[in-house]
Amino acid sequence: MATPTADIGLIGLAVMGENLVLNMEDHGFTVAVFNRTTSRVDEFLAGRAKGKKIVGCHSVEELVASLKRPRKIMIMVKAGSAVDAVIDQLAPLLEPGDILIDGGNTHHPDTTRRTRALKEKGLLFIGTGVSGGEEGALRGPSIMPGGNPDAWPHVKPIFQAIAAKVDGNVPCCDWVGPEGAGHFVKMVHNGIEYGDMQLICEAYHLLHALLGFGADALHEVFDRWNRGPLDSYLIEITRDIFGYRDPESGQPMVDLILDTAGQKGTGKWTVISSAELGVPLTLIAEAVYARCLSALKEERVRASGILKGPAVESFSGNVQQFVDDVEMALYASKIISYAQGFALMRAMARESGWTIENGSVALMWRGGCIIRSAFLGKIKEAFDRNPALDNLMLDPYFQGELERSQSGWRRVASVAVSHGIPIPAMSSALAYYDGYRSDRLPTNLLQAQRDYFGAHTYERTDRPRGEFFHTNWTGRGGTTASTTYNA
Ligand code: NBP
């Protein structure tokens, strides 16, 4: 048998796998590749991989035999049962100390399960988020690895070489934490991406529906916003989308696209996880539900002819001021979204006993990924100032930014409400901000209601925390209280 020559193997030559292989090869690594439909291997070798240090394999056995020890194999197949199928094929062929890496969009509990199961067999498993789409995979993605920490030193040189770089040469890749921590962080990244996209869509809706801005004017606005605090990949591509015209009709392409959104599940998982952990993640939840509402296209079209709103009036205020206000509303809401997302990661780390460094996550997201932005540099600075920060809003910089943008944000919310334009993400962000800064909420009444109908008990303002009381509100009930617990 020939001496193994490959530094790493990769299974799954679809869009992500192929580009990651080329990126690795470009950084001096020899990569062995395999794909279930083996004709893909041949096409790849004859095409983009031609003349490169890429070893094509037609079976997993051949792939395993071509790898230097400890063997490192990256799996880039469809998330779910396909990953288990590939692991089941590989595991019997590997030796203790060999490393398997799942780079797909896997749900983090699956990664935790696989890390534990493979550890029993002496195999080291990594579940890593890879963000940045096709171009990121080729030119430098953000990589968020977690799993068995013993695997990290072996994989680190490859991952940090191929990752995006910021501030000169700092890689957007570092060890996130044990078990499913890497995929959890990637999931939250995707949730935040949902939130950022929804906020941008709400800003577009306001400027388009209320001010009558067409694609050219919107292109100009987003170009300007991209040079301010909103400077980010998503604002940049939005600007470019407004600048793109359908080659056939010459109309702005965006105007020709049907208003129903798809989703693959990572936003939903983020929201479910927030509900399980009891962390308010209102903005991302609204972003997920906004996609669901958009998908009810036929129902919405019928309802639009039945349900009445405010009479559509043209905007009578100062247009330039309103555009600036929308920028502030978008910016402030974005701060809230990230504050909620980072609070979720903190809660998950506490719950699972993982250590997730929020500052390091902010750094990994600064480049390479879909939510990359200048703003993440400020978040990194906030967590450097105080790694134990409870909520990003409490950092002095972000506190100041929220104060600065608040009046514009509130004006936008009231104009949207009075004109009947839905801004679920911007308005729920404002409600969260006002709720979080309230030392007293109306929940005293809620506790009274719970105690009234279910004897669920309440704590009193004039007694120490932890003492629970029940009132016989009607005189008809008994004195027995329900068990106190938090669901
Ligand atoms: P896809 O998610 O479209 O998966 C296609 C690949 O999975 C093909 O190589 C296919 O082999 C392989 N595959 C399937 Br499907 N079932 C298999 C099985 N039972 N055994 C072995 N191989 C199987 O590819 P992708 O878009 O490159 O994404 C790969 C992963 O990266 C996914 O988890 C995705 O969510 C994630 N991701 C994608 C992006 C993106 O922008 N596309 C970004 C970030 C992360 P075949 O050729 O034989 O059918």
Coordinates of C-alpha atoms and ligand atoms in Angstrom, one line a residue:
M1 CA 0.0 0.0 0.0
A2 CA 1.3 3.5 -0.9
T3 CA 2.4 5.7 2.0
P4 CA -0.4 8.0 3.2
T5 CA 0.2 11.5 2.0
A6 CA -2.9 13.5 2.8
D7 CA -3.1 15.9 5.7
I8 CA -6.9 15.8 5.9
G9 CA -9.8 14.0 4.2
L10 CA -13.1 15.5 3.2
I11 CA -16.4 13.7 2.5
G12 CA -19.2 15.6 0.7
L13 CA -18.2 17.4 -2.5
A14 CA -21.2 19.8 -2.7
V15 CA -20.9 23.5 -2.7
M16 CA -19.4 23.9 0.8
G17 CA -17.1 20.8 0.7
E18 CA -15.6 21.6 -2.7
N19 CA -14.7 25.1 -1.8
L20 CA -13.3 24.1 1.6
V21 CA -11.1 21.6 -0.1
L22 CA -9.7 24.2 -2.5
N23 CA -9.2 26.6 0.4
M24 CA -7.2 24.0 2.3
E25 CA -5.1 23.1 -0.7
D26 CA -4.4 26.7 -1.4
H27 CA -2.9 26.9 2.1
G28 CA -0.5 24.1 1.5
F29 CA -2.5 21.1 2.7
T30 CA -2.9 17.9 0.8
V31 CA -6.6 16.9 0.8
A32 CA -8.1 13.5 0.1
V33 CA -11.7 13.7 -1.1
F34 CA -14.7 11.3 -1.4
N35 CA -18.3 11.8 -2.3
R36 CA -21.1 9.2 -2.1
T37 CA -21.9 9.8 -5.8
T38 CA -18.4 9.1 -7.0
S39 CA -18.8 10.7 -10.4
R40 CA -18.6 14.0 -8.4
V41 CA -15.1 13.1 -7.4
D42 CA -14.1 12.5 -11.0
E43 CA -15.7 15.8 -12.1
F44 CA -14.0 17.7 -9.4
L45 CA -10.6 16.2 -10.2
A46 CA -11.0 16.9 -13.9
G47 CA -12.3 20.4 -13.2
R48 CA -11.5 22.8 -10.3
A49 CA -9.1 20.4 -8.6
K50 CA -7.1 19.7 -11.7
G51 CA -3.3 19.9 -11.1
K52 CA -3.8 20.5 -7.3
K53 CA -2.6 18.4 -4.4
I54 CA -6.0 16.7 -4.1
V55 CA -6.3 13.0 -3.8
G56 CA -9.5 11.6 -5.3
C57 CA -10.9 8.5 -3.7
H58 CA -13.7 6.2 -4.8
S59 CA -14.4 4.6 -1.4
V60 CA -14.2 5.5 2.2
E61 CA -11.6 2.7 2.6
E62 CA -9.4 4.4 0.0
L63 CA -9.9 7.8 1.7
V64 CA -8.9 6.4 5.1
A65 CA -5.8 4.7 3.6
S66 CA -4.6 7.9 2.1
L67 CA -4.5 9.9 5.4
K68 CA -1.5 10.6 7.6
R69 CA -2.0 9.7 11.3
P70 CA -3.9 10.8 13.4
R71 CA -6.3 10.8 10.6
K72 CA -8.5 13.9 10.2
I73 CA -11.7 13.6 8.2
M74 CA -14.1 16.4 7.7
I75 CA -17.7 15.5 6.8
M76 CA -19.6 18.1 4.7
V77 CA -22.8 16.4 3.9
K78 CA -26.4 17.3 4.5
A79 CA -27.1 17.7 8.3
G80 CA -29.0 14.9 10.0
S81 CA -29.1 11.2 9.3
A82 CA -26.5 11.5 6.5
V83 CA -23.9 12.5 9.1
D84 CA -24.6 9.4 11.1
A85 CA -24.5 7.2 8.0
V86 CA -21.1 8.6 7.1
I87 CA -19.8 8.2 10.7
D88 CA -21.1 4.6 10.8
Q89 CA -19.2 3.8 7.6
L90 CA -16.0 5.4 8.9
A91 CA -15.8 4.4 12.5
P92 CA -14.9 0.8 12.0
L93 CA -12.0 1.8 9.7
L94 CA -10.4 4.2 12.1
E95 CA -8.0 3.8 15.1
P96 CA -8.1 5.4 18.5
G97 CA -6.9 9.0 18.3
D98 CA -8.3 9.6 14.8
I99 CA -10.4 12.7 14.4
L100 CA -13.8 13.1 12.7
I101 CA -15.1 16.6 12.1
D102 CA -18.7 17.5 11.1
G103 CA -18.8 20.9 9.4
G104 CA -22.5 20.9 8.5
N105 CA -25.3 22.9 10.1
T106 CA -26.0 20.2 12.7
H107 CA -28.3 20.7 15.6
H108 CA -26.1 20.9 18.7
P109 CA -27.7 18.0 20.7
D110 CA -26.6 15.7 17.8
T111 CA -23.1 16.9 18.2
T112 CA -23.1 16.3 21.9
R113 CA -24.4 12.8 21.3
R114 CA -21.8 12.0 18.6
T115 CA -18.9 13.4 20.7
R116 CA -19.8 11.2 23.6
A117 CA -20.5 8.1 21.5
L118 CA -17.2 8.4 19.5
K119 CA -15.2 9.1 22.7
E120 CA -16.2 5.6 23.9
K121 CA -14.6 4.2 20.8
G122 CA -11.4 6.3 21.3
L123 CA -12.3 8.6 18.4
L124 CA -12.1 12.3 18.7
F125 CA -15.1 14.2 17.4
I126 CA -15.4 17.9 16.5
G127 CA -18.7 19.6 15.5
T128 CA -18.0 22.9 13.9
G129 CA -20.0 25.7 12.5
V130 CA -18.7 27.0 9.2
S131 CA -20.2 30.2 8.0
G132 CA -19.8 32.4 5.0
G133 CA -21.5 30.4 2.3
E134 CA -19.7 29.3 -0.9
E135 CA -17.4 32.3 -1.1
G136 CA -16.5 32.1 2.6
A137 CA -15.6 28.4 2.3
L138 CA -13.3 29.3 -0.6
R139 CA -11.7 32.5 0.6
G140 CA -12.0 32.3 4.4
P141 CA -15.0 31.3 6.5
S142 CA -15.7 31.9 10.1
I143 CA -15.1 28.5 11.8
M144 CA -16.6 27.7 15.2
P145 CA -15.3 24.3 16.4
G146 CA -16.4 22.5 19.6
G147 CA -16.4 18.9 20.7
N148 CA -13.6 16.8 22.1
P149 CA -10.8 19.2 23.1
D150 CA -8.1 16.6 22.5
A151 CA -8.8 17.0 18.8
W152 CA -8.2 20.7 18.7
P153 CA -4.4 20.9 18.6
H154 CA -4.3 18.6 15.6
V155 CA -6.9 20.5 13.6
K156 CA -6.1 24.0 14.7
P157 CA -3.3 24.7 12.2
I158 CA -5.5 23.7 9.3
F159 CA -8.6 25.6 10.5
Q160 CA -6.8 28.7 11.5
A161 CA -4.9 28.8 8.2
I162 CA -8.1 28.6 6.1
A163 CA -10.3 30.9 8.3
A164 CA -11.0 34.5 7.5
K165 CA -8.6 37.0 9.1
V166 CA -9.3 40.3 10.7
D167 CA -7.0 43.0 12.2
G168 CA -4.1 42.0 10.0
N169 CA -3.8 38.3 10.7
V170 CA -6.2 37.2 13.5
P171 CA -8.1 34.1 12.4
C172 CA -11.9 34.1 12.8
C173 CA -11.6 30.6 14.3
D174 CA -10.9 29.5 17.8
W175 CA -11.9 26.6 20.1
V176 CA -15.5 27.3 21.3
G177 CA -16.0 24.6 23.9
P178 CA -16.9 21.0 24.6
E179 CA -19.6 18.8 23.1
G180 CA -22.1 20.7 21.0
A181 CA -20.8 24.2 21.9
G182 CA -19.4 24.9 18.4
H183 CA -22.7 24.0 16.7
F184 CA -24.7 25.9 19.4
V185 CA -22.7 29.1 18.7
K186 CA -23.2 28.5 14.9
M187 CA -26.9 28.1 15.6
V188 CA -27.1 31.4 17.5
H189 CA -25.1 33.0 14.6
N190 CA -27.7 31.9 12.2
G191 CA -30.5 33.2 14.5
I192 CA -28.8 36.5 14.7
E193 CA -28.5 36.4 10.9
Y194 CA -32.3 36.0 10.8
G195 CA -32.7 39.0 13.1
D196 CA -30.3 41.2 11.1
M197 CA -32.1 40.3 7.8
Q198 CA -35.6 41.0 9.2
L199 CA -34.4 44.4 10.6
I200 CA -33.1 45.4 7.2
C201 CA -36.4 44.3 5.6
E202 CA -38.3 46.4 8.0
A203 CA -36.1 49.5 7.2
Y204 CA -36.8 48.8 3.5
H205 CA -40.5 48.5 4.1
L206 CA -40.6 51.8 5.9
L207 CA -38.6 53.7 3.3
H208 CA -40.4 52.1 0.4
A209 CA -44.0 52.0 1.6
L210 CA -44.0 55.3 3.5
L211 CA -41.5 57.5 1.7
G212 CA -42.0 55.9 -1.7
F213 CA -38.3 55.2 -2.2
G214 CA -37.6 53.1 -5.2
A215 CA -34.6 50.8 -5.8
D216 CA -32.2 53.7 -6.8
A217 CA -32.9 55.8 -3.8
L218 CA -32.7 52.7 -1.6
H219 CA -29.3 51.9 -3.1
E220 CA -28.1 55.3 -2.2
V221 CA -29.4 55.1 1.4
F222 CA -27.8 51.7 2.0
D223 CA -24.6 52.8 0.5
R224 CA -24.5 55.7 3.0
W225 CA -25.5 53.4 5.9
N226 CA -22.7 51.1 5.0
R227 CA -20.2 53.8 5.8
G228 CA -21.6 54.4 9.3
P229 CA -22.2 52.2 12.4
L230 CA -24.2 49.7 10.4
D231 CA -21.2 48.9 8.1
S232 CA -21.6 45.2 7.5
Y233 CA -21.8 42.5 4.9
L234 CA -25.6 42.3 5.0
I235 CA -26.0 46.1 4.5
E236 CA -23.5 45.9 1.7
I237 CA -25.3 43.1 -0.2
T238 CA -28.6 44.8 0.3
R239 CA -27.2 47.9 -1.3
D240 CA -26.0 45.8 -4.2
I241 CA -29.4 44.0 -4.5
F242 CA -31.1 47.4 -4.9
G243 CA -28.6 48.2 -7.7
Y244 CA -29.4 45.0 -9.6
R245 CA -31.8 45.1 -12.6
D246 CA -33.5 42.2 -14.2
P247 CA -31.6 41.7 -17.5
E248 CA -34.8 41.0 -19.4
S249 CA -37.3 43.6 -18.2
G250 CA -34.8 46.2 -16.9
Q251 CA -36.8 46.5 -13.7
P252 CA -35.2 46.3 -10.3
M253 CA -34.8 42.6 -9.6
V254 CA -36.0 43.0 -6.0
D255 CA -39.4 44.3 -7.2
L256 CA -39.9 41.0 -9.1
I257 CA -39.3 38.6 -6.3
L258 CA -42.3 37.0 -4.5
D259 CA -42.6 38.0 -0.8
T260 CA -42.6 34.6 0.8
A261 CA -39.6 33.5 2.8
G262 CA -38.1 30.1 3.2
Q263 CA -36.2 28.8 6.2
K264 CA -34.1 25.7 6.9
G265 CA -34.5 25.5 10.7
T266 CA -31.6 27.1 12.5
G267 CA -33.6 30.2 13.4
K268 CA -36.3 28.0 14.8
W269 CA -33.8 25.9 16.8
T270 CA -32.4 29.2 18.3
V271 CA -35.9 30.3 19.4
I272 CA -36.8 26.9 20.8
S273 CA -33.5 26.9 22.7
S274 CA -34.2 30.3 24.2
A275 CA -37.7 29.2 25.3
E276 CA -36.1 26.1 27.0
L277 CA -33.5 28.2 28.7
G278 CA -36.0 31.0 29.7
V279 CA -34.0 33.7 27.9
P280 CA -36.0 36.4 26.1
L281 CA -34.9 36.2 22.5
T282 CA -37.8 38.3 21.2
L283 CA -36.2 39.8 18.2
I284 CA -35.0 36.6 16.6
A285 CA -38.4 35.0 17.5
E286 CA -40.2 37.8 15.6
A287 CA -37.8 37.3 12.7
V288 CA -38.7 33.6 12.5
Y289 CA -42.4 34.3 12.8
A290 CA -42.2 37.1 10.2
R291 CA -40.9 34.5 7.8
C292 CA -43.8 32.2 8.7
L293 CA -46.3 35.1 8.3
S294 CA -44.8 35.9 4.9
A295 CA -45.3 32.3 3.8
L296 CA -49.1 32.7 4.3
K297 CA -49.2 34.6 1.0
E298 CA -52.6 33.5 -0.3
E299 CA -54.2 34.1 3.1
R300 CA -52.6 37.5 3.3
V301 CA -53.8 38.5 -0.1
R302 CA -57.3 37.5 0.8
A303 CA -57.1 39.4 4.2
S304 CA -55.7 42.5 2.5
G305 CA -59.1 43.0 0.9
I306 CA -61.0 42.4 4.2
L307 CA -59.2 43.8 7.2
K308 CA -58.9 47.5 7.4
G309 CA -56.0 49.6 8.8
P310 CA -55.3 53.3 9.0
A311 CA -56.1 55.2 5.9
V312 CA -52.9 55.3 3.8
E313 CA -51.5 58.8 4.2
S314 CA -48.4 60.0 2.6
F315 CA -45.6 60.8 5.0
S316 CA -45.8 64.5 6.0
G317 CA -42.7 64.8 8.1
N318 CA -39.1 65.6 7.3
V319 CA -37.9 62.9 4.9
Q320 CA -34.2 63.2 5.6
Q321 CA -34.9 63.2 9.3
F322 CA -37.0 60.1 9.0
V323 CA -34.3 58.2 7.0
D324 CA -31.8 59.0 9.8
D325 CA -34.4 57.9 12.3
V326 CA -34.8 54.6 10.5
E327 CA -31.0 54.1 10.6
M328 CA -31.1 54.7 14.3
A329 CA -34.0 52.3 14.8
L330 CA -32.2 49.6 12.8
Y331 CA -28.9 50.2 14.7
A332 CA -30.5 50.2 18.2
S333 CA -32.6 47.1 17.4
K334 CA -29.5 45.4 16.2
I335 CA -27.8 46.1 19.5
I336 CA -30.8 44.5 21.3
S337 CA -30.7 41.4 19.0
Y338 CA -27.0 40.8 19.8
A339 CA -27.6 41.5 23.5
Q340 CA -30.2 38.8 23.5
G341 CA -28.1 36.4 21.4
F342 CA -25.1 36.7 23.7
A343 CA -27.3 36.4 26.8
L344 CA -28.6 33.1 25.3
M345 CA -25.0 31.8 24.8
R346 CA -24.2 32.8 28.4
A347 CA -27.3 30.9 29.7
M348 CA -26.5 27.8 27.6
A349 CA -22.9 27.8 28.9
R350 CA -24.1 28.0 32.5
E351 CA -26.7 25.3 31.9
S352 CA -24.3 22.8 30.2
G353 CA -21.2 23.6 32.2
W354 CA -19.5 24.8 29.0
T355 CA -17.1 27.7 28.9
I356 CA -18.1 29.9 26.0
E357 CA -16.0 33.1 25.8
N358 CA -18.4 35.7 24.4
G359 CA -15.5 38.0 23.4
S360 CA -13.9 35.2 21.4
V361 CA -17.2 34.4 19.7
A362 CA -17.5 38.1 18.7
L363 CA -14.0 37.9 17.2
M364 CA -14.9 34.7 15.2
W365 CA -17.9 36.5 13.8
R366 CA -16.0 39.6 12.8
G367 CA -14.9 38.2 9.5
G368 CA -15.8 35.5 7.1
C369 CA -19.4 35.0 8.1
I370 CA -22.8 36.4 7.0
I371 CA -23.2 38.6 10.0
R372 CA -19.6 40.1 9.8
S373 CA -19.6 43.7 10.6
A374 CA -17.6 46.6 12.2
F375 CA -20.1 46.4 15.0
L376 CA -18.8 43.0 16.2
G377 CA -15.4 44.7 16.9
K378 CA -17.2 46.9 19.4
I379 CA -18.9 43.8 21.0
K380 CA -15.5 42.2 21.3
E381 CA -14.2 45.3 23.1
A382 CA -17.2 45.2 25.4
F383 CA -16.5 41.6 26.5
D384 CA -12.8 42.4 26.8
R385 CA -13.7 45.2 29.2
N386 CA -16.0 42.8 31.2
P387 CA -16.0 39.1 30.3
A388 CA -18.8 38.5 32.8
L389 CA -21.1 41.2 31.4
D390 CA -24.7 40.2 32.1
N391 CA -26.1 42.0 29.1
L392 CA -24.4 43.9 26.3
M393 CA -26.8 46.8 26.8
L394 CA -25.0 47.4 30.2
D395 CA -21.6 48.0 28.6
P396 CA -20.9 51.8 28.7
Y397 CA -20.4 52.0 25.0
F398 CA -23.6 50.3 24.0
Q399 CA -25.5 52.0 26.8
G400 CA -24.4 55.3 25.2
E401 CA -25.3 54.1 21.7
L402 CA -28.8 53.1 22.8
E403 CA -29.3 56.5 24.5
R404 CA -28.1 58.3 21.3
S405 CA -30.4 56.3 19.0
Q406 CA -33.4 56.1 21.2
S407 CA -35.4 59.2 20.1
G408 CA -35.2 58.2 16.4
W409 CA -36.1 54.6 17.3
R410 CA -39.2 55.7 19.2
R411 CA -40.3 58.1 16.4
V412 CA -40.0 55.3 13.9
A413 CA -42.0 52.9 16.1
S414 CA -44.8 55.4 16.5
V415 CA -44.9 56.4 12.8
A416 CA -45.0 52.7 11.8
V417 CA -47.8 52.0 14.2
S418 CA -49.9 55.0 13.2
H419 CA -49.4 54.2 9.5
G420 CA -50.1 50.5 9.9
I421 CA -46.6 49.3 8.8
P422 CA -45.5 46.1 10.6
I423 CA -42.1 46.3 12.2
P424 CA -42.2 43.3 14.5
A425 CA -38.4 43.2 15.1
M426 CA -37.8 46.9 15.7
S427 CA -40.9 47.3 18.0
S428 CA -40.2 44.1 20.0
A429 CA -36.7 45.3 20.5
L430 CA -37.9 48.5 21.9
A431 CA -40.4 46.6 24.2
Y432 CA -37.5 44.5 25.4
Y433 CA -35.4 47.6 26.1
D434 CA -38.2 49.2 28.0
G435 CA -38.9 46.0 29.9
Y436 CA -35.3 45.3 30.8
R437 CA -34.8 48.8 32.2
S438 CA -38.0 48.6 34.3
D439 CA -37.5 48.0 38.0
R440 CA -41.2 47.1 38.3
L441 CA -43.3 45.3 35.7
P442 CA -47.0 44.5 35.9
T443 CA -46.2 40.9 36.7
N444 CA -47.4 41.4 40.3
L445 CA -50.9 41.3 38.8
L446 CA -50.0 38.2 36.8
Q447 CA -48.9 36.4 39.9
A448 CA -52.1 37.4 41.6
Q449 CA -54.1 35.9 38.7
R450 CA -52.1 32.7 38.9
D451 CA -52.6 32.4 42.6
Y452 CA -56.4 33.2 42.1
F453 CA -57.1 30.4 39.7
G454 CA -54.4 27.9 40.5
A455 CA -53.1 28.6 44.0
H456 CA -49.7 29.0 42.4
T457 CA -48.5 31.4 45.2
Y458 CA -46.6 34.6 45.0
E459 CA -43.7 36.4 46.8
R460 CA -44.4 39.7 48.5
T461 CA -42.6 43.1 48.2
D462 CA -42.6 43.4 52.0
R463 CA -41.1 40.0 52.7
P464 CA -37.8 38.4 51.9
R465 CA -37.4 36.6 48.5
G466 CA -38.1 32.9 48.6
E467 CA -41.1 33.1 50.9
F468 CA -44.3 32.1 49.1
F469 CA -47.8 33.1 50.0
H470 CA -51.3 32.0 48.9
T471 CA -54.5 34.0 49.3
N472 CA -58.0 32.5 49.4
W473 CA -59.2 35.2 47.0
T474 CA -62.9 34.3 46.8
G475 CA -63.4 32.9 50.3
R476 CA -64.5 29.6 48.6
G477 CA -61.1 28.1 47.9
G478 CA -59.0 26.2 50.5
T479 CA -55.7 27.2 52.0
T480 CA -53.7 24.6 50.1
A481 CA -51.1 26.1 47.7
S482 CA -49.9 24.4 44.5
T483 CA -46.3 23.3 44.4
T484 CA -43.9 26.1 43.6
Y485 CA -41.7 25.5 40.6
N486 CA -40.5 27.2 37.5
A487 CA -41.4 25.6 34.2
Ligands
NBP1 P1 -25.9 19.8 0.9 O1 -26.4 20.1 2.3 O2 -26.7 20.1 -0.3 O3 -25.5 18.2 1.0 C1 -25.1 17.6 -0.2 C2 -24.0 16.6 0.1 O4 -24.4 15.6 1.1 C3 -23.6 15.8 -1.1 O5 -22.2 15.6 -1.1 C4 -24.3 14.5 -1.0 O6 -23.8 13.4 -1.7 C5 -24.1 14.3 0.5 N1 -25.0 13.3 1.1 C6 -26.4 13.3 1.3 BR1 -27.5 14.6 0.7 N2 -26.8 12.2 1.9 C7 -25.7 11.5 2.1 C8 -25.5 10.2 2.7 N3 -26.6 9.5 3.3 N4 -24.3 9.7 2.8 C9 -23.2 10.4 2.2 N5 -23.4 11.6 1.7 C10 -24.6 12.1 1.6 O7 -24.4 20.4 0.7 P2 -23.9 21.9 1.1 O8 -24.8 23.0 0.7 O9 -22.4 21.9 0.6 O10 -23.8 21.9 2.7 C11 -23.1 20.9 3.5 C12 -23.3 21.2 4.9 O11 -22.9 22.5 5.2 C13 -24.8 21.2 5.3 O12 -25.0 20.7 6.6 C14 -25.2 22.6 5.2 O13 -26.3 22.9 6.0 C15 -23.9 23.3 5.7 N6 -23.8 24.7 5.3 C16 -24.1 25.1 4.0 C17 -23.9 26.4 3.6 C18 -24.3 26.9 2.2 O14 -24.2 28.1 2.0 N7 -24.7 26.0 1.3 C19 -23.3 27.3 4.5 C20 -22.9 26.9 5.8 C21 -23.2 25.6 6.1 P3 -24.3 13.1 -3.1 O15 -23.6 13.9 -4.1 O16 -24.0 11.6 -3.3 O17 -25.8 13.3 -3.1

